[in-house]
PDB file of C-alpha atoms and ligand atoms in Angstrom:
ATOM      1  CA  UNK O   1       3.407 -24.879   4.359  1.00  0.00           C
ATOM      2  CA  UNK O   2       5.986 -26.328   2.124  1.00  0.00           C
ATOM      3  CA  UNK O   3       9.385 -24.489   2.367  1.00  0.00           C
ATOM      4  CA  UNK O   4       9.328 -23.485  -1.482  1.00  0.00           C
ATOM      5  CA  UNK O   5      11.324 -20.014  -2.493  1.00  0.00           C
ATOM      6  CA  UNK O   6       9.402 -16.961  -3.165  1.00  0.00           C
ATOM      7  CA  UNK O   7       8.975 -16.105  -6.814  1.00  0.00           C
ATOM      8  CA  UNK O   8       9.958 -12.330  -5.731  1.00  0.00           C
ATOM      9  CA  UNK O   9      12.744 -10.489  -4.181  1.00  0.00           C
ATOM     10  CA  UNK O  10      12.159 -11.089  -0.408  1.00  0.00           C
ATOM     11  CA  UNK O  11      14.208  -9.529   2.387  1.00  0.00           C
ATOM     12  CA  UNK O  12      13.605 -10.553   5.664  1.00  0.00           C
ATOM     13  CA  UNK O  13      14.180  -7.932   9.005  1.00  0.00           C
ATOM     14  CA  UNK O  14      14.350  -9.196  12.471  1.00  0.00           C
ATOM     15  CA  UNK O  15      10.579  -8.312  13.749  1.00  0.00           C
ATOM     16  CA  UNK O  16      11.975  -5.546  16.230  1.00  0.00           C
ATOM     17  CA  UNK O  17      14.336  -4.077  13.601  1.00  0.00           C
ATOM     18  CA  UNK O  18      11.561  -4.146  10.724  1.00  0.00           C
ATOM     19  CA  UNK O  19      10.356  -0.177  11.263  1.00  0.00           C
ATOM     20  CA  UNK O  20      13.696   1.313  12.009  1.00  0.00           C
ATOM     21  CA  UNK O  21      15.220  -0.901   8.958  1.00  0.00           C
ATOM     22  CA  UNK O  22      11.934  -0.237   6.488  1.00  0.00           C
ATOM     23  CA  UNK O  23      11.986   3.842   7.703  1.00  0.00           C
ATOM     24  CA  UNK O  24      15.297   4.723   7.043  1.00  0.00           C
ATOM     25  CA  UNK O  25      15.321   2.767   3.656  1.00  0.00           C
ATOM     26  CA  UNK O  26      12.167   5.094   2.658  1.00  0.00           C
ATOM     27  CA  UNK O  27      14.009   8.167   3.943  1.00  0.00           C
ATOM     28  CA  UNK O  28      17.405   7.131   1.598  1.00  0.00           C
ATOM     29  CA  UNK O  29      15.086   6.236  -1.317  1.00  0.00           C
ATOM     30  CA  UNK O  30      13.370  10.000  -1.141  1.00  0.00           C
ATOM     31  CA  UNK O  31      16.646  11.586  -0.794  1.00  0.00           C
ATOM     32  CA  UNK O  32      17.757   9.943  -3.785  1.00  0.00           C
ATOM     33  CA  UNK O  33      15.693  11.087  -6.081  1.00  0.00           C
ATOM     34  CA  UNK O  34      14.139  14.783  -5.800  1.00  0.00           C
ATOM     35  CA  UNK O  35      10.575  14.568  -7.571  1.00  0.00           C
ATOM     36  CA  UNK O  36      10.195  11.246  -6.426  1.00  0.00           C
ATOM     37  CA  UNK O  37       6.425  10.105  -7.302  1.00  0.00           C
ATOM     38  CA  UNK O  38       5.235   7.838  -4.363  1.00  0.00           C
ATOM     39  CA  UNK O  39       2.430   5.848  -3.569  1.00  0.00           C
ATOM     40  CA  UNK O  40       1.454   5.327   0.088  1.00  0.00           C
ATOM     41  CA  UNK O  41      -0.386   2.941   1.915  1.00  0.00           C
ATOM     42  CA  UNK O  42      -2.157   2.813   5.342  1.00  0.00           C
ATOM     43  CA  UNK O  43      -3.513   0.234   7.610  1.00  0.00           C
ATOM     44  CA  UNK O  44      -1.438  -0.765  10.805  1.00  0.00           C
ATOM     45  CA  UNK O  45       1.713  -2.608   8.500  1.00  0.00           C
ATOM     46  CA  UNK O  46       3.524   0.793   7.433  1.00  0.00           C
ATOM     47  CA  UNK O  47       2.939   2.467  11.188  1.00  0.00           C
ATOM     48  CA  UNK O  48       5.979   1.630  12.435  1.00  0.00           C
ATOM     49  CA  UNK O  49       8.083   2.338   9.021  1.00  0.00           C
ATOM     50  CA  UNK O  50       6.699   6.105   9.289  1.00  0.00           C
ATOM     51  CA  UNK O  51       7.485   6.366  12.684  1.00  0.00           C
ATOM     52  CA  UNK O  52      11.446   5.765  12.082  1.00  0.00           C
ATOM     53  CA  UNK O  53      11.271   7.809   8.903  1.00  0.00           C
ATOM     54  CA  UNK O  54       9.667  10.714  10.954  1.00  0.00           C
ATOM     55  CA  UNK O  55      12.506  10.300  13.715  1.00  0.00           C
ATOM     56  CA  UNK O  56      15.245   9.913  11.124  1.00  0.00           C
ATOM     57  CA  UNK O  57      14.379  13.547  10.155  1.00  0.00           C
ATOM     58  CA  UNK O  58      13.369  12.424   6.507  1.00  0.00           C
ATOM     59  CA  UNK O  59      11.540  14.825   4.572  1.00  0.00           C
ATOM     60  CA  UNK O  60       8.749  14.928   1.861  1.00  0.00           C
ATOM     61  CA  UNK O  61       8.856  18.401   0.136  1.00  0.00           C
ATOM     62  CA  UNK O  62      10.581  17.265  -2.911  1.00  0.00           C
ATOM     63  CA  UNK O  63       8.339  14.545  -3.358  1.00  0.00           C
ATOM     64  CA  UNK O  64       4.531  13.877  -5.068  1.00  0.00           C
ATOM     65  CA  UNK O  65       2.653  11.765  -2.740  1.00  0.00           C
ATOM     66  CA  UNK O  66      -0.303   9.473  -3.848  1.00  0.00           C
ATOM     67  CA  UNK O  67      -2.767   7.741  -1.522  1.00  0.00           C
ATOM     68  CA  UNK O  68      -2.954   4.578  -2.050  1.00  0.00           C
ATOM     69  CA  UNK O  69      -6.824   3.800  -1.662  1.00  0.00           C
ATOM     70  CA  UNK O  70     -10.113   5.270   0.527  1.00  0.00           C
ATOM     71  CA  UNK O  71     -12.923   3.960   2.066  1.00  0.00           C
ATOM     72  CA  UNK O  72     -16.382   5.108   1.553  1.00  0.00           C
ATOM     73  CA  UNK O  73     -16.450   6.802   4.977  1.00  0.00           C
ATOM     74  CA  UNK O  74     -17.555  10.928   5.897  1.00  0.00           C
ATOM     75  CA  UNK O  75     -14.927  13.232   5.591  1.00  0.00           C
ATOM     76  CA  UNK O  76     -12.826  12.939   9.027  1.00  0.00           C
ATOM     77  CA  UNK O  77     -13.397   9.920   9.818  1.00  0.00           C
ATOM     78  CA  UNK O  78     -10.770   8.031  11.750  1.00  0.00           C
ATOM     79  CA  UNK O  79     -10.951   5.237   9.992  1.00  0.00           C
ATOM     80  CA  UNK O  80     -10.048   7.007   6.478  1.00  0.00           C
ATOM     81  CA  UNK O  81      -7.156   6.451   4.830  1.00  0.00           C
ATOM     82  CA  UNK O  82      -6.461  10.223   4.070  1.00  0.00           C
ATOM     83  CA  UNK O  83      -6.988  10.808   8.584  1.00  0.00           C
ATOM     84  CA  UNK O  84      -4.232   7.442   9.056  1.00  0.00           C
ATOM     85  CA  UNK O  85      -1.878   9.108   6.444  1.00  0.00           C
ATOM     86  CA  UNK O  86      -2.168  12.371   8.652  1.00  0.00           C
ATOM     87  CA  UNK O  87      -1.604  11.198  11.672  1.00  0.00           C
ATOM     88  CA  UNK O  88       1.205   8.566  11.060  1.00  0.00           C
ATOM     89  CA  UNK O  89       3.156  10.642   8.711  1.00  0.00           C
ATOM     90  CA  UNK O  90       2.178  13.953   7.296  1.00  0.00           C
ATOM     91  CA  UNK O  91       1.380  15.570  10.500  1.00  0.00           C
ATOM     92  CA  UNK O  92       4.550  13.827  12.562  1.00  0.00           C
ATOM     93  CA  UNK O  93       6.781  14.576   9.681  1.00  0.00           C
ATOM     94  CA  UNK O  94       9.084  18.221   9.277  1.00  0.00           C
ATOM     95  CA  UNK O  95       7.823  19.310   6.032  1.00  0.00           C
ATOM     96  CA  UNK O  96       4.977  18.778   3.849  1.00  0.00           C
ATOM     97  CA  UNK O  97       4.905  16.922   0.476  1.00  0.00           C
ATOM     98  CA  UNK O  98       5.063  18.514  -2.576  1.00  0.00           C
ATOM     99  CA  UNK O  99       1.821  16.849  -3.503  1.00  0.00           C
ATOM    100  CA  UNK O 100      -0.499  14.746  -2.289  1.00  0.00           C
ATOM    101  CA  UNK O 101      -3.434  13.347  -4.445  1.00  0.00           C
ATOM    102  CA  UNK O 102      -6.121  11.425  -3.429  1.00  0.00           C
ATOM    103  CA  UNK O 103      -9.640  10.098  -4.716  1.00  0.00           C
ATOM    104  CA  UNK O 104     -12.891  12.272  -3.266  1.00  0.00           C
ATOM    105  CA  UNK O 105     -15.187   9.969  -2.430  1.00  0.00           C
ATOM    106  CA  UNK O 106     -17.271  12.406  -1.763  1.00  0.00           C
ATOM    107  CA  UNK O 107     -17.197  13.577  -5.354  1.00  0.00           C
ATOM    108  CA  UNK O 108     -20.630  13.691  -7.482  1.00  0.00           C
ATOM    109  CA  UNK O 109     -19.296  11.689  -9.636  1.00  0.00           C
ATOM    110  CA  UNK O 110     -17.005   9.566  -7.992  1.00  0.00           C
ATOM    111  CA  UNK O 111     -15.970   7.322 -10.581  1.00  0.00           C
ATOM    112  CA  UNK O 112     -15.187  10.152 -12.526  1.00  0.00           C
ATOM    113  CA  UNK O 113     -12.904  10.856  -9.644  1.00  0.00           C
ATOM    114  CA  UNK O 114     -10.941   7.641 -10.207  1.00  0.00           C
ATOM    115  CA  UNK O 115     -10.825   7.932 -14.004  1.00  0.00           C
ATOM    116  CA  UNK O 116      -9.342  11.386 -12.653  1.00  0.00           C
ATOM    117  CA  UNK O 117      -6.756   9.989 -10.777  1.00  0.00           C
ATOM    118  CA  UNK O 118      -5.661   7.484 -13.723  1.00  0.00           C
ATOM    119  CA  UNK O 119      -4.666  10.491 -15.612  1.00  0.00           C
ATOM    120  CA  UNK O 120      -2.571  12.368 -12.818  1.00  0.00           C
ATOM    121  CA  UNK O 121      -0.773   8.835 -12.265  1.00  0.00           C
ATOM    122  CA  UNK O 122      -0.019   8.361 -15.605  1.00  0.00           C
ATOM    123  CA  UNK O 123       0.691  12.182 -16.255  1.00  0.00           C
ATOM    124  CA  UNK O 124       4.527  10.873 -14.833  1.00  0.00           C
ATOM    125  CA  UNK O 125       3.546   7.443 -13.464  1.00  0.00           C
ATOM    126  CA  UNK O 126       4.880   6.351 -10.062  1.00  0.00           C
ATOM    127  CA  UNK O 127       8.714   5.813  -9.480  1.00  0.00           C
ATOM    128  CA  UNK O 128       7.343   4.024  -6.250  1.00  0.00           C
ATOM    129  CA  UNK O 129       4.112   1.904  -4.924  1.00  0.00           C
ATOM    130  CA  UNK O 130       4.408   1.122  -1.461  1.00  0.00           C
ATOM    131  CA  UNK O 131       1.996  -1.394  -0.318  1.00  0.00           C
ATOM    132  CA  UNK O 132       0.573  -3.562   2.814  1.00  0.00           C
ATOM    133  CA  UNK O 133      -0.985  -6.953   2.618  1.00  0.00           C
ATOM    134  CA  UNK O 134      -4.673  -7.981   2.800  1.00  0.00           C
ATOM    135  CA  UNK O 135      -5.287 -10.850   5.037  1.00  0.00           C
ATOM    136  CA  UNK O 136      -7.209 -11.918   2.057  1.00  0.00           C
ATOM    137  CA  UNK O 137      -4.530 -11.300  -0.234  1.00  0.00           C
ATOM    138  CA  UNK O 138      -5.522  -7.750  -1.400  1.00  0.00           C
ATOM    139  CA  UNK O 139      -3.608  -4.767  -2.731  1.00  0.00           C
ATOM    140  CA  UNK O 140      -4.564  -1.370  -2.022  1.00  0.00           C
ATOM    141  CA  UNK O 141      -9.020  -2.432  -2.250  1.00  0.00           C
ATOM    142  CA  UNK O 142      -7.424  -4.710  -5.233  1.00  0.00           C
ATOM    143  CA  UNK O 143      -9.858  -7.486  -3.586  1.00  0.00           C
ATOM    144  CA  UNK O 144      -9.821 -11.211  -5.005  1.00  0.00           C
ATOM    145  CA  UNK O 145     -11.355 -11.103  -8.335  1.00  0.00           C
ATOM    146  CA  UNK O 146      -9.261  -8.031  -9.518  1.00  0.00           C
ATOM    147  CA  UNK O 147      -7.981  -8.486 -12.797  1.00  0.00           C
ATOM    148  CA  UNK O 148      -4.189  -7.705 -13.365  1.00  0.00           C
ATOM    149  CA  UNK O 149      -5.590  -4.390 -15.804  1.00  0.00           C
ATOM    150  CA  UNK O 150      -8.264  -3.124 -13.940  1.00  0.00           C
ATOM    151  CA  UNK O 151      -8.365   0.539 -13.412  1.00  0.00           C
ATOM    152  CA  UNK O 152      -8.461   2.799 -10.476  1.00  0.00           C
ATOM    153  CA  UNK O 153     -12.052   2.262  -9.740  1.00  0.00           C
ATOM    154  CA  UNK O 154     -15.474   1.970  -6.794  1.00  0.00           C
ATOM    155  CA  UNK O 155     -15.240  -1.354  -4.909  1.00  0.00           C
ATOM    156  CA  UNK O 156     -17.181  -3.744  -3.445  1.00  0.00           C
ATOM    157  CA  UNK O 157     -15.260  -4.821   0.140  1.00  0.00           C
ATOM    158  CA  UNK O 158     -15.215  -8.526   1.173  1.00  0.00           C
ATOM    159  CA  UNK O 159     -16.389  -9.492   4.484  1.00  0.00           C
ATOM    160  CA  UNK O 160     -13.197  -9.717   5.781  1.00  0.00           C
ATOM    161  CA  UNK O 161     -12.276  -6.133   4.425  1.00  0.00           C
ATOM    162  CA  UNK O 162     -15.378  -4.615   6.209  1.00  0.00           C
ATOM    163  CA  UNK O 163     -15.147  -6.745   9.193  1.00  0.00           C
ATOM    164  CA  UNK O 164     -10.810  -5.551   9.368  1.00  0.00           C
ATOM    165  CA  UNK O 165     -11.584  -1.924   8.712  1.00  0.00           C
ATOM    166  CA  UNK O 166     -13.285  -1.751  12.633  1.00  0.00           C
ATOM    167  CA  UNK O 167      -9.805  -1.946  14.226  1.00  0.00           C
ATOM    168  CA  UNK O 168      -8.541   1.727  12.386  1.00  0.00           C
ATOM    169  CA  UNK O 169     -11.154   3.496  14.099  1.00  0.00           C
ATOM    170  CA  UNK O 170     -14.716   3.703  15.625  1.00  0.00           C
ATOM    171  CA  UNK O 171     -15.351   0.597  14.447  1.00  0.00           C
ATOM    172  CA  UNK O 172     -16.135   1.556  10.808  1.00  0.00           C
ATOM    173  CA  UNK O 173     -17.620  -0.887   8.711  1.00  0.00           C
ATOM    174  CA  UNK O 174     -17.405   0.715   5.026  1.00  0.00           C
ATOM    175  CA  UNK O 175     -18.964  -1.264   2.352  1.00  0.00           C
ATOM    176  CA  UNK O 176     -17.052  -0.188  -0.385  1.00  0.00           C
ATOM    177  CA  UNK O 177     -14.358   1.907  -1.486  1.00  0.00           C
ATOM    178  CA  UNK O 178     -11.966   3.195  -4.080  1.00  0.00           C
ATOM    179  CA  UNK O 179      -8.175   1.980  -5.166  1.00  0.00           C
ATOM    180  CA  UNK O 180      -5.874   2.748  -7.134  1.00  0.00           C
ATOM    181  CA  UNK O 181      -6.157  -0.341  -9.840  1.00  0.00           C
ATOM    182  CA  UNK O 182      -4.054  -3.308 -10.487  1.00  0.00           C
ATOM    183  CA  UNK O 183      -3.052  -1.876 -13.846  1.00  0.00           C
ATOM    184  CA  UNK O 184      -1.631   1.549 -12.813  1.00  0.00           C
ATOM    185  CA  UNK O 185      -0.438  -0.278  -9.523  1.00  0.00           C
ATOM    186  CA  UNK O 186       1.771  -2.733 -11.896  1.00  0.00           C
ATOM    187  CA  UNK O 187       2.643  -0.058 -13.931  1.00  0.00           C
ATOM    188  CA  UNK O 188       4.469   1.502 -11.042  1.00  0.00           C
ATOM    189  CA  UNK O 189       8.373   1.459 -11.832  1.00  0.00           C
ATOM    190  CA  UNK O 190       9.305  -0.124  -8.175  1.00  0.00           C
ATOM    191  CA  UNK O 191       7.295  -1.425  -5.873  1.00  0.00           C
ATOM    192  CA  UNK O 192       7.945  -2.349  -2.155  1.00  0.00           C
ATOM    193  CA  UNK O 193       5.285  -4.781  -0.318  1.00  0.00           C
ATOM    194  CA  UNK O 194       5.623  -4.529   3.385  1.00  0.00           C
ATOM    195  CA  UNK O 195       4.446  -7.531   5.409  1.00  0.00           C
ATOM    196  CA  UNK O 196       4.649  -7.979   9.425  1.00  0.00           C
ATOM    197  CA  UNK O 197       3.124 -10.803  11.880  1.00  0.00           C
ATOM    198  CA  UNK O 198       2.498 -14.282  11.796  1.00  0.00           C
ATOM    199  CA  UNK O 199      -1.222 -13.355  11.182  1.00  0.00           C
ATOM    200  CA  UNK O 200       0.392 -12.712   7.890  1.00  0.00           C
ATOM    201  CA  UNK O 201       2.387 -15.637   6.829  1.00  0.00           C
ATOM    202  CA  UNK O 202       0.122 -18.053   5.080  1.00  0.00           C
ATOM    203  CA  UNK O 203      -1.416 -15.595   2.438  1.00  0.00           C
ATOM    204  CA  UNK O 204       1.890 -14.169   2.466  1.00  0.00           C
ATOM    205  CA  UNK O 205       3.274 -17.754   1.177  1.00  0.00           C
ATOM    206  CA  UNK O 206       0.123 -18.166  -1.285  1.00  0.00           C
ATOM    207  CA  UNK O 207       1.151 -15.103  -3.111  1.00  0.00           C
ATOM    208  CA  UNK O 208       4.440 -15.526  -3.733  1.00  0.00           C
ATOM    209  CA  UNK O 209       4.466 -19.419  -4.193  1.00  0.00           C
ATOM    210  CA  UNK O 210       1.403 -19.850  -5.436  1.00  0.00           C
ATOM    211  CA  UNK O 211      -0.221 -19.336  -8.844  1.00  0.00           C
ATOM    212  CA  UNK O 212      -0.717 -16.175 -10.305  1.00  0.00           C
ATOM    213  CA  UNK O 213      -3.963 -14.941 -10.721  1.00  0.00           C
ATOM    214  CA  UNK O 214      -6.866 -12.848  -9.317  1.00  0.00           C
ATOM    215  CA  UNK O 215      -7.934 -15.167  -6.587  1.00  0.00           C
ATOM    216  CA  UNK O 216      -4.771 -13.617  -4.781  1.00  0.00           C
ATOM    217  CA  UNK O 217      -4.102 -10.096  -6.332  1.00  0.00           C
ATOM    218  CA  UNK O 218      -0.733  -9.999  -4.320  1.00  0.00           C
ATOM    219  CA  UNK O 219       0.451 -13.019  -6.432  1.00  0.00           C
ATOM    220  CA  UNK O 220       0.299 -10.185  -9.722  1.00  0.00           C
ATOM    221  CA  UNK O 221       3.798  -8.984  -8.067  1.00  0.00           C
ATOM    222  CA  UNK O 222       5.327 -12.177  -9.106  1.00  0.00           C
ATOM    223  CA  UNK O 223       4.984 -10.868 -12.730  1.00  0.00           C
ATOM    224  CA  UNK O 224       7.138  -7.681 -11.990  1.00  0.00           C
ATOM    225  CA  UNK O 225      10.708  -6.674 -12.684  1.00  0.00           C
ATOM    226  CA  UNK O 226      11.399  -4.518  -9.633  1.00  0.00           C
ATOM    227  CA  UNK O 227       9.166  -5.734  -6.609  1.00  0.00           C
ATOM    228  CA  UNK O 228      11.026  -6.107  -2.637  1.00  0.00           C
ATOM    229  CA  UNK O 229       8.978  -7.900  -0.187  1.00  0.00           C
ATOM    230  CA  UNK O 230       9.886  -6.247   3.067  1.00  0.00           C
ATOM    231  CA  UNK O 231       8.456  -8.502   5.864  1.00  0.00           C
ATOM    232  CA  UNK O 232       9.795  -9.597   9.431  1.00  0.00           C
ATOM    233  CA  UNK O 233      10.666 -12.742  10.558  1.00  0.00           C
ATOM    234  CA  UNK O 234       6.905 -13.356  11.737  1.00  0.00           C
ATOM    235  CA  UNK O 235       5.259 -13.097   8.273  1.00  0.00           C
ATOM    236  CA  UNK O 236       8.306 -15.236   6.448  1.00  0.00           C
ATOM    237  CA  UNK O 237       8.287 -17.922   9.223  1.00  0.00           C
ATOM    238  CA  UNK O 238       7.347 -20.155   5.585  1.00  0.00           C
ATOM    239  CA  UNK O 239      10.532 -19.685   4.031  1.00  0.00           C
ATOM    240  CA  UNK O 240      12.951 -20.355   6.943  1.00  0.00           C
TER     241      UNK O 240
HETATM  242  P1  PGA I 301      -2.956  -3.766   7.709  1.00  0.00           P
HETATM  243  O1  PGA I 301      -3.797  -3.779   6.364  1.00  0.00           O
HETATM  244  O2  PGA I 301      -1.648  -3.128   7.381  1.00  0.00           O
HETATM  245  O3  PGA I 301      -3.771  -2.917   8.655  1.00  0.00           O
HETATM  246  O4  PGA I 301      -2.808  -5.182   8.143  1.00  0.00           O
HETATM  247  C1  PGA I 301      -3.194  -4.187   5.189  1.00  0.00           C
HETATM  248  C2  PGA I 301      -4.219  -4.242   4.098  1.00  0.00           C
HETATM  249  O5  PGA I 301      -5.366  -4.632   4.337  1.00  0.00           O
HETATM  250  O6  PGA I 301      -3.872  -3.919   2.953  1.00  0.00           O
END
């Protein structure tokens, strides 16, 4: 890896620092502005981030939370995104959000459900996307092959995405799933990427060095005005 400069805002934590530092940052940005409209990943990157915010005391009951994607998984499963948001924030945390909408995939219809969801997130848009990193470069189920418009909408997962999915819980394997799309994702007024582990640092160099395009959806974020890569010292080894 060459030792080019990222084409976004990076800021680089000491690995053992990163949750404490990325927690109470979360917890100053909701108490700044009441109403916030936020965007939440899962996955194993933001674990530690909630875990500080919960300790710090921060609260969500001024603010409209938005889940970030689902897998095609029964209700309850531990592997679902709407279970991980449970139990490593809203059931750890003092007080509950003011909102909190997801996508049923367990609708009839369930791309109705997503066309649903467009119109709540653009009924206000989001203030703030937090996201984690796909090994393969993916945003929310953005997967490669997104286009920098597409809509929240049913996806296909890659191999990878499938195979990955097994360490969140009874070794799921869903084969698809829905996401918010690129197009409301880049819509979002700020967003904040959160990156952590060497395991991370290559695709994490292809996608903000690289060229933009759908091959790796996180590379879209070089295109906006307001994006933070949060990452530890693993995941930026690349840029010294
Ligand atoms: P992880 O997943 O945080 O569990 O590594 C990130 C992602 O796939 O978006």
């Amino acid at each position: 890896m060459s030792p080019e400069s990222p084409r976004t805002n990076l800021e680089v934590v000491p690995d053992d620092e990163w949750g404490a530092a990325v927690g109470a940052r979360l917890a100053e940005r909701i108490a700044a502005q009441p109403g916030l409209r936020l965007c939440l990943p899962t996955g194993n990157t933001p674990v530690p981030a909630y875990r500080a915010f919960v300790k710090l005391g921060g609260r969500l009951d001024q603010t409209k939370l938005f889940l970030l994607d689902e897998f095609g998984l029964p209700g309850g499963h531990p592997a679902r995104c709407d279970e991980m948001l449970q139990r490593s924030l809203l059931e750890l945390a003092t007080t509950a959000p003011a909102a909190l909408h997801s996508i049923d995939v367990a609708a009839d219809n369930v791309a109705a459900a997503c066309r649903r969801y467009d119109d709540e997130v653009a009924d206000g848009g989001l203030d703030l996307t937090v996201l984690g990193l796909g090994a393969n470069g993916h945003l929310g189920l953005n997967e490669p092959g997104s286009a920098p418009d597409s809509p929240t909408r049913i996806v296909d997962l890659h191999a990878a995405t499938v195979r990955n999915a097994a360490v969140y819980g009874e070794g799921a394997a869903p084969l698809w799933g829905v996401t918010l799309g690129m197009g409301p994702l880049l819509a979002s007024r700020q967003i904040w990427l959160l990156v952590t582990g060497a395991g991370k640092a290559e695709i994490l160099h292809r996608a903000l060095t690289g060229p933009v395009g759908p091959e790796v959806p996180a590379s879209y974020l070089q295109t906006h005005p307001d994006t933070v890569v949060l990452a530890d010292h693993a995941a930026a080894a690349s840029f010294g």
